[in-house]
Coordinates of N, CA, C and O in Angstrom, one line a residue:
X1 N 44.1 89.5 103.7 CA 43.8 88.3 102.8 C 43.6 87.0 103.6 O 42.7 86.3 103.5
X2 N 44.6 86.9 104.4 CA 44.4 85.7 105.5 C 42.8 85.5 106.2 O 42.1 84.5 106.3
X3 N 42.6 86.6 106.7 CA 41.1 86.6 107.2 C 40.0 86.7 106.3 O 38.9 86.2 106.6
X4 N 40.2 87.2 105.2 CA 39.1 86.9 104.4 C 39.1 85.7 104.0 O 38.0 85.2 104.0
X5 N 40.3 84.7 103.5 CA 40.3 83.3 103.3 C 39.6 82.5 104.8 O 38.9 81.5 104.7
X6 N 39.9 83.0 105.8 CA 39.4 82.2 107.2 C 37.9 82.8 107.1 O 37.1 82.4 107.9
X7 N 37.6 83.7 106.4 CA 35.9 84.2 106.6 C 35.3 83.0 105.4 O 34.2 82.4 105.6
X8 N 35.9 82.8 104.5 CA 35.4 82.4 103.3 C 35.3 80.9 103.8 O 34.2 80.3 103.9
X9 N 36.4 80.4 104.2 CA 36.2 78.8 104.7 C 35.3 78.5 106.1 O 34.9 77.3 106.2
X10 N 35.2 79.1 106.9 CA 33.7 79.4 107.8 C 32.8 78.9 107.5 O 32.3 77.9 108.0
X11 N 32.3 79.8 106.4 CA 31.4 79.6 105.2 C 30.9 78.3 104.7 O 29.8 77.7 104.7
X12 N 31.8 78.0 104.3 CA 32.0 76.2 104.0 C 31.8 75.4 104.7 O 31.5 74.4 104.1
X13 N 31.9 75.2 106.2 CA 31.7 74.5 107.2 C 32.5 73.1 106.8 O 33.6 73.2 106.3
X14 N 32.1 71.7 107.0 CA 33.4 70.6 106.7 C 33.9 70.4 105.7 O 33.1 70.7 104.7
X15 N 34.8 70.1 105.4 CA 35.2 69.4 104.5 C 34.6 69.6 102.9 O 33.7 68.8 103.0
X16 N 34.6 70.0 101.7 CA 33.5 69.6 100.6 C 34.2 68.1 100.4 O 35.2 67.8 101.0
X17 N 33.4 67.2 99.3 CA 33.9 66.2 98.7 C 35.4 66.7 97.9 O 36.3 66.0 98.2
X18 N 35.5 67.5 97.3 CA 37.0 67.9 96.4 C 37.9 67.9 97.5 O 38.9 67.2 97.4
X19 N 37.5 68.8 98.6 CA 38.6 69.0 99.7 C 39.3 67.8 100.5 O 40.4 67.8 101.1
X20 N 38.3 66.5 100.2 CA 38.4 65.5 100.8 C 39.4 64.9 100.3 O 40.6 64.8 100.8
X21 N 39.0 64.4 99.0 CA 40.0 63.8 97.6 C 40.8 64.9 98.0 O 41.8 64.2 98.4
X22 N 41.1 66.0 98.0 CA 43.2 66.5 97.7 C 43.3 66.4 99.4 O 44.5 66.6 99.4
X23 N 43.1 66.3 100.1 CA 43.4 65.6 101.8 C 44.4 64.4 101.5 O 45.6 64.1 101.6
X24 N 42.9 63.6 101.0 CA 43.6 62.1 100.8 C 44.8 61.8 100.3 O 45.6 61.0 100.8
X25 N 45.2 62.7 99.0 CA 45.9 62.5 98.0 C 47.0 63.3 98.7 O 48.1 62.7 98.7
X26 N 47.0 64.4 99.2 CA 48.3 65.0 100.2 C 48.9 64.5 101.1 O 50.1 64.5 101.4
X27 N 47.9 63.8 101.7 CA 48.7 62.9 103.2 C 49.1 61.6 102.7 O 50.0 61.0 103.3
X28 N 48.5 60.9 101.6 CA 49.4 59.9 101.0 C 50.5 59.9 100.1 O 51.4 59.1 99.8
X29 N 50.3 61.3 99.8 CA 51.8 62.0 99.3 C 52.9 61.8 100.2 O 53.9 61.1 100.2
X30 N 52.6 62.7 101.0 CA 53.4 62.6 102.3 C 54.1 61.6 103.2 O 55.1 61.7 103.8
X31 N 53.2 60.5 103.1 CA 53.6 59.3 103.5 C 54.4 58.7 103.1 O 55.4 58.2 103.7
X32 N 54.0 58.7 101.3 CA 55.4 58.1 100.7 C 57.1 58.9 100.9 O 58.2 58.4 100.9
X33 N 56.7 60.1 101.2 CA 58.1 60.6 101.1 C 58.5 60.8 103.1 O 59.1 61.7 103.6
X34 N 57.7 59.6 103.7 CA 58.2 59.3 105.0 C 57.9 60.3 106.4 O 58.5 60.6 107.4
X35 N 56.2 61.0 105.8 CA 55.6 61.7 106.7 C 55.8 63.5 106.9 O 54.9 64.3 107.0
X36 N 57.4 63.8 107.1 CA 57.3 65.0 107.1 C 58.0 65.2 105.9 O 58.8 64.4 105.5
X37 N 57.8 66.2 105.4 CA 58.5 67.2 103.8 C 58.1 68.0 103.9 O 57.2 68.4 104.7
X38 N 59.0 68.9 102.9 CA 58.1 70.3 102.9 C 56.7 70.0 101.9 O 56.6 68.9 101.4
X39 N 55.9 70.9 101.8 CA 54.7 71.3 101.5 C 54.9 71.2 99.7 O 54.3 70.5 99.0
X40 N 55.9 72.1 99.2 CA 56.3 71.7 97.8 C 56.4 70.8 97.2 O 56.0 70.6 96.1
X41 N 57.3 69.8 98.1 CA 57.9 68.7 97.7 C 56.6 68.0 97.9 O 56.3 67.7 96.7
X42 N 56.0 67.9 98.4 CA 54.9 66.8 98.6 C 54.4 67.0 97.2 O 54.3 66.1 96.3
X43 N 54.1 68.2 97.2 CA 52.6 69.1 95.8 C 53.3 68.2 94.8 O 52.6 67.4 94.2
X44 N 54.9 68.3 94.5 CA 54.9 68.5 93.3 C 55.9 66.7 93.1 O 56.8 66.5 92.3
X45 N 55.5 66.2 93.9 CA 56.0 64.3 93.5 C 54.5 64.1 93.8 O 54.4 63.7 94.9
X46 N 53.3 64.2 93.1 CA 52.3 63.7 92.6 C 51.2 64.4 91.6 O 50.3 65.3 91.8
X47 N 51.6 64.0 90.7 CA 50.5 64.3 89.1 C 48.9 64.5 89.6 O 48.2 65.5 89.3
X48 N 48.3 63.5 90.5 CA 47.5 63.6 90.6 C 46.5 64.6 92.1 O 45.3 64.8 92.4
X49 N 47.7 65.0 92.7 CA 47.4 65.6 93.4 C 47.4 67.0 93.2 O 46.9 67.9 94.0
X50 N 48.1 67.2 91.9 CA 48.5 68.4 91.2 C 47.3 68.7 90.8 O 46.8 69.8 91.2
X51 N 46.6 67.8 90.1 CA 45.5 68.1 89.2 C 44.1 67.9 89.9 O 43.1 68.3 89.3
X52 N 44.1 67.3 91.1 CA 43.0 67.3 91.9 C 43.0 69.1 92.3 O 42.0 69.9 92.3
X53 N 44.3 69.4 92.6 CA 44.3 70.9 93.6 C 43.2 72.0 92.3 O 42.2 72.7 92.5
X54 N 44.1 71.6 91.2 CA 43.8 72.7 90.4 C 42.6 72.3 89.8 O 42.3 73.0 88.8
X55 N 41.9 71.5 90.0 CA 40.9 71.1 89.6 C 39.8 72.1 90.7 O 38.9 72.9 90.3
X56 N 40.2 71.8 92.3 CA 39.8 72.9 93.2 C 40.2 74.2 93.4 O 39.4 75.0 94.0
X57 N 41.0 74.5 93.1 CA 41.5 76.5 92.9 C 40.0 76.4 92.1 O 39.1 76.5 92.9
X58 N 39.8 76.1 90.8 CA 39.2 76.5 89.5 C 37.8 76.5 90.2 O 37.3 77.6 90.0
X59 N 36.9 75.6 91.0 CA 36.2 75.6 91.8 C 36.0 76.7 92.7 O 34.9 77.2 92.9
X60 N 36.9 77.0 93.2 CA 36.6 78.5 94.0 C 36.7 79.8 93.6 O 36.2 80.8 94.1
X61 N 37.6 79.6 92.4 CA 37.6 81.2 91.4 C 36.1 81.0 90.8 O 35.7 82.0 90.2
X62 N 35.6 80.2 90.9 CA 34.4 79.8 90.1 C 33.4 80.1 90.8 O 32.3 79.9 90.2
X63 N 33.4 80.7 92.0 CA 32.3 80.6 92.9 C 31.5 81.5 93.7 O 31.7 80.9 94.8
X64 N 31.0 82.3 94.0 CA 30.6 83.6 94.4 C 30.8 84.3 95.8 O 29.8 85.0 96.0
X65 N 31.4 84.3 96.6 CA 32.3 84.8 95.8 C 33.3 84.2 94.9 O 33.2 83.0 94.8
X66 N 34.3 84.7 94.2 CA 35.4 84.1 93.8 C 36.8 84.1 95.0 O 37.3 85.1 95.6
X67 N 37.2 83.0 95.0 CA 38.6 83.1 95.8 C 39.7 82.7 95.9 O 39.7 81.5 96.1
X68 N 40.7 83.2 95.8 CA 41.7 82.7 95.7 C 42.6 82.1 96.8 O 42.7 82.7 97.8
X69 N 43.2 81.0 96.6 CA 43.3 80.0 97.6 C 44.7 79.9 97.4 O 45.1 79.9 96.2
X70 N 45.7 79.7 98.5 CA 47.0 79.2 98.0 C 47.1 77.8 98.7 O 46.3 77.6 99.7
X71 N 47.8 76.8 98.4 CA 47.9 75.6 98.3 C 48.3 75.5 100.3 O 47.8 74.7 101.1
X72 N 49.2 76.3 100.8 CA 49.7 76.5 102.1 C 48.1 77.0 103.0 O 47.5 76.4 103.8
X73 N 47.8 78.1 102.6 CA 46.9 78.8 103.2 C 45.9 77.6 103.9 O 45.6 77.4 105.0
X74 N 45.5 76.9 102.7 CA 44.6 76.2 102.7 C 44.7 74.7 103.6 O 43.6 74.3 104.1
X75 N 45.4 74.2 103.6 CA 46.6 73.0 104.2 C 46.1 74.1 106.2 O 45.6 73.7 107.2
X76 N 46.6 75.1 105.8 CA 46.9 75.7 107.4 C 45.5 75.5 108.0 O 45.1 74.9 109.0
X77 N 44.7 76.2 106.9 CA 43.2 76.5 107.3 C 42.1 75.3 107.8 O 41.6 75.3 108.9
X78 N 41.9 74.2 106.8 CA 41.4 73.2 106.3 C 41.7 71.7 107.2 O 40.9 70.9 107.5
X79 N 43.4 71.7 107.4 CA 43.5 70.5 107.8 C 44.4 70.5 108.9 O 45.4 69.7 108.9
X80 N 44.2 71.5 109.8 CA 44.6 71.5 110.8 C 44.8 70.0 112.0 O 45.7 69.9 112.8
X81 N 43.7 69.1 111.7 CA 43.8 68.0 112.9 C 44.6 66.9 112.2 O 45.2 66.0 112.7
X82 N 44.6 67.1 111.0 CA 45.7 66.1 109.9 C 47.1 66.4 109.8 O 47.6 65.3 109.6
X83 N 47.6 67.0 109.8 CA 48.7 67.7 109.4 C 48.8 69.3 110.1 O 48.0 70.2 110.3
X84 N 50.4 69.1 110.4 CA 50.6 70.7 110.7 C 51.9 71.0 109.9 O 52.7 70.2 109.5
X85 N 52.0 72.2 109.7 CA 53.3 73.2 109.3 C 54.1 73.0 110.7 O 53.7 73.1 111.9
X86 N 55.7 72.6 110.1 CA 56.8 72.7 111.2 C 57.2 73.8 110.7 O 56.8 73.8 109.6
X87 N 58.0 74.9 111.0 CA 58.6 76.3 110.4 C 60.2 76.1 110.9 O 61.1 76.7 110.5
X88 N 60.1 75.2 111.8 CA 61.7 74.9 112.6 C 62.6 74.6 111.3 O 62.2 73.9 110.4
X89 N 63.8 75.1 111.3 CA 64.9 74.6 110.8 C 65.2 73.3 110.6 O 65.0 72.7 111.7
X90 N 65.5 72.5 109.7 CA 65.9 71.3 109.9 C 67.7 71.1 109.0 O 68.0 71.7 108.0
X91 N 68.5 70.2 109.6 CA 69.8 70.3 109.3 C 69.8 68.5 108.9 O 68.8 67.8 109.1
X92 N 70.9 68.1 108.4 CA 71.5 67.1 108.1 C 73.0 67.2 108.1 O 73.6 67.8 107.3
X93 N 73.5 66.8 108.8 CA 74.9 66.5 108.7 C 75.9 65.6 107.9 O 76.0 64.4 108.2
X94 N 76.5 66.0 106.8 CA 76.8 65.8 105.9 C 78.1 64.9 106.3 O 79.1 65.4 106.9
X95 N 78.0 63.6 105.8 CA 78.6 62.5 106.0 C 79.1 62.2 107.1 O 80.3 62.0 107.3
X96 N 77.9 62.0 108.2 CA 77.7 61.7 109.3 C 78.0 60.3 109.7 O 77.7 60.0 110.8
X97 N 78.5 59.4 109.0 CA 79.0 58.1 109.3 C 80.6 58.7 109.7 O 81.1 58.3 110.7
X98 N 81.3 59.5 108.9 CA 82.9 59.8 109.5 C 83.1 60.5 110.8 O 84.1 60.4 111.4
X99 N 81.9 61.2 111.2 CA 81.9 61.7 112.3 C 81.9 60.6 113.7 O 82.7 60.5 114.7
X100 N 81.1 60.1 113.3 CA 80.9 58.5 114.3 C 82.7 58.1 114.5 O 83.2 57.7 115.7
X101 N 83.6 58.1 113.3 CA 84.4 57.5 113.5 C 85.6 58.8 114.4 O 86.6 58.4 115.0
X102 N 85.4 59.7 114.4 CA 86.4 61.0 115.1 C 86.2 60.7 116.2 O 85.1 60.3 116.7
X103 N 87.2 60.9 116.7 CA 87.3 60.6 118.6 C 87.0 62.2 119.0 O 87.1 63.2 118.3
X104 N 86.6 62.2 120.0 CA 85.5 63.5 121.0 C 86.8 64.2 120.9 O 88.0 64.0 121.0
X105 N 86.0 65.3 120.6 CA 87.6 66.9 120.8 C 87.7 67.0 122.7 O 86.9 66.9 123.6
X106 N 89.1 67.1 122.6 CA 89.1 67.3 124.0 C 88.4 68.6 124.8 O 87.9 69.6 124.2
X107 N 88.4 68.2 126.4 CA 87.5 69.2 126.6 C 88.0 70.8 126.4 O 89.1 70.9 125.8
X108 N 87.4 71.9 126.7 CA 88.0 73.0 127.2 C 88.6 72.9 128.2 O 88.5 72.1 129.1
X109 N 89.4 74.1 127.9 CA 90.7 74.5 129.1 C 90.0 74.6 130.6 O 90.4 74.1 131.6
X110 N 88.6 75.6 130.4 CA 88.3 76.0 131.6 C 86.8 74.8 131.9 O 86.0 75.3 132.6
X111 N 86.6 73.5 131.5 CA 85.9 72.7 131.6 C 86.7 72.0 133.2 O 87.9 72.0 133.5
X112 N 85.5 71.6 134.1 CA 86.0 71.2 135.6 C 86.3 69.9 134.9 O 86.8 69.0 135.6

């Protein structure tokens, strides 16, 4: 499925105008929520980025071939020099101001 999605966008060569408009509207999504997020979170804190996408799915089921596109696939495929997927873990340490205030645990026993 992956490679027939990368055969199908080949095909297409830059950018279309639709593809352009949900770019725009994803990476200004993203911005507002301070550059990196996940890929959901972005999709789904904008109405109109929602309805730009699905305005383009409907465009490509629509088209001969027909194809089915997923919102990730296409992000990977499409906008590679704009954006990338991080897959790394990300943590927060949960009420990291008290931590600041704990004095360093002493060393180990067998520390020189």
């Amino acid at each position: 499925a992956d490679a027939a999605m990368a055969e199908y966008f080949s095909y297409l060569g830059p950018l279309q105008p639709q593809e352009r408009k949900v770019q725009a509207l994803l990476v200004q999504a993203a911005q507002r929520m301070g550059g990196a997020a996940r890929l959901s979170d972005v999709f789904n804190s904008d109405s109109t980025l929602q309805a730009a996408w699905q305005g383009l799915k409907q465009l490509w089921l629509h088209s001969s071939p027909p194809a089915e596109v997923t919102l990730a696939k296409w992000v990977e495929l499409r906008l590679g020099e704009e954006v990338k997927f991080t897959r790394e873990p990300f943590i927060q340490v949960r009420g990291a101001a008290n931590w600041a205030k704990r004095a360093a645990p002493p060393p180990p026993a067998w520390a020189p």
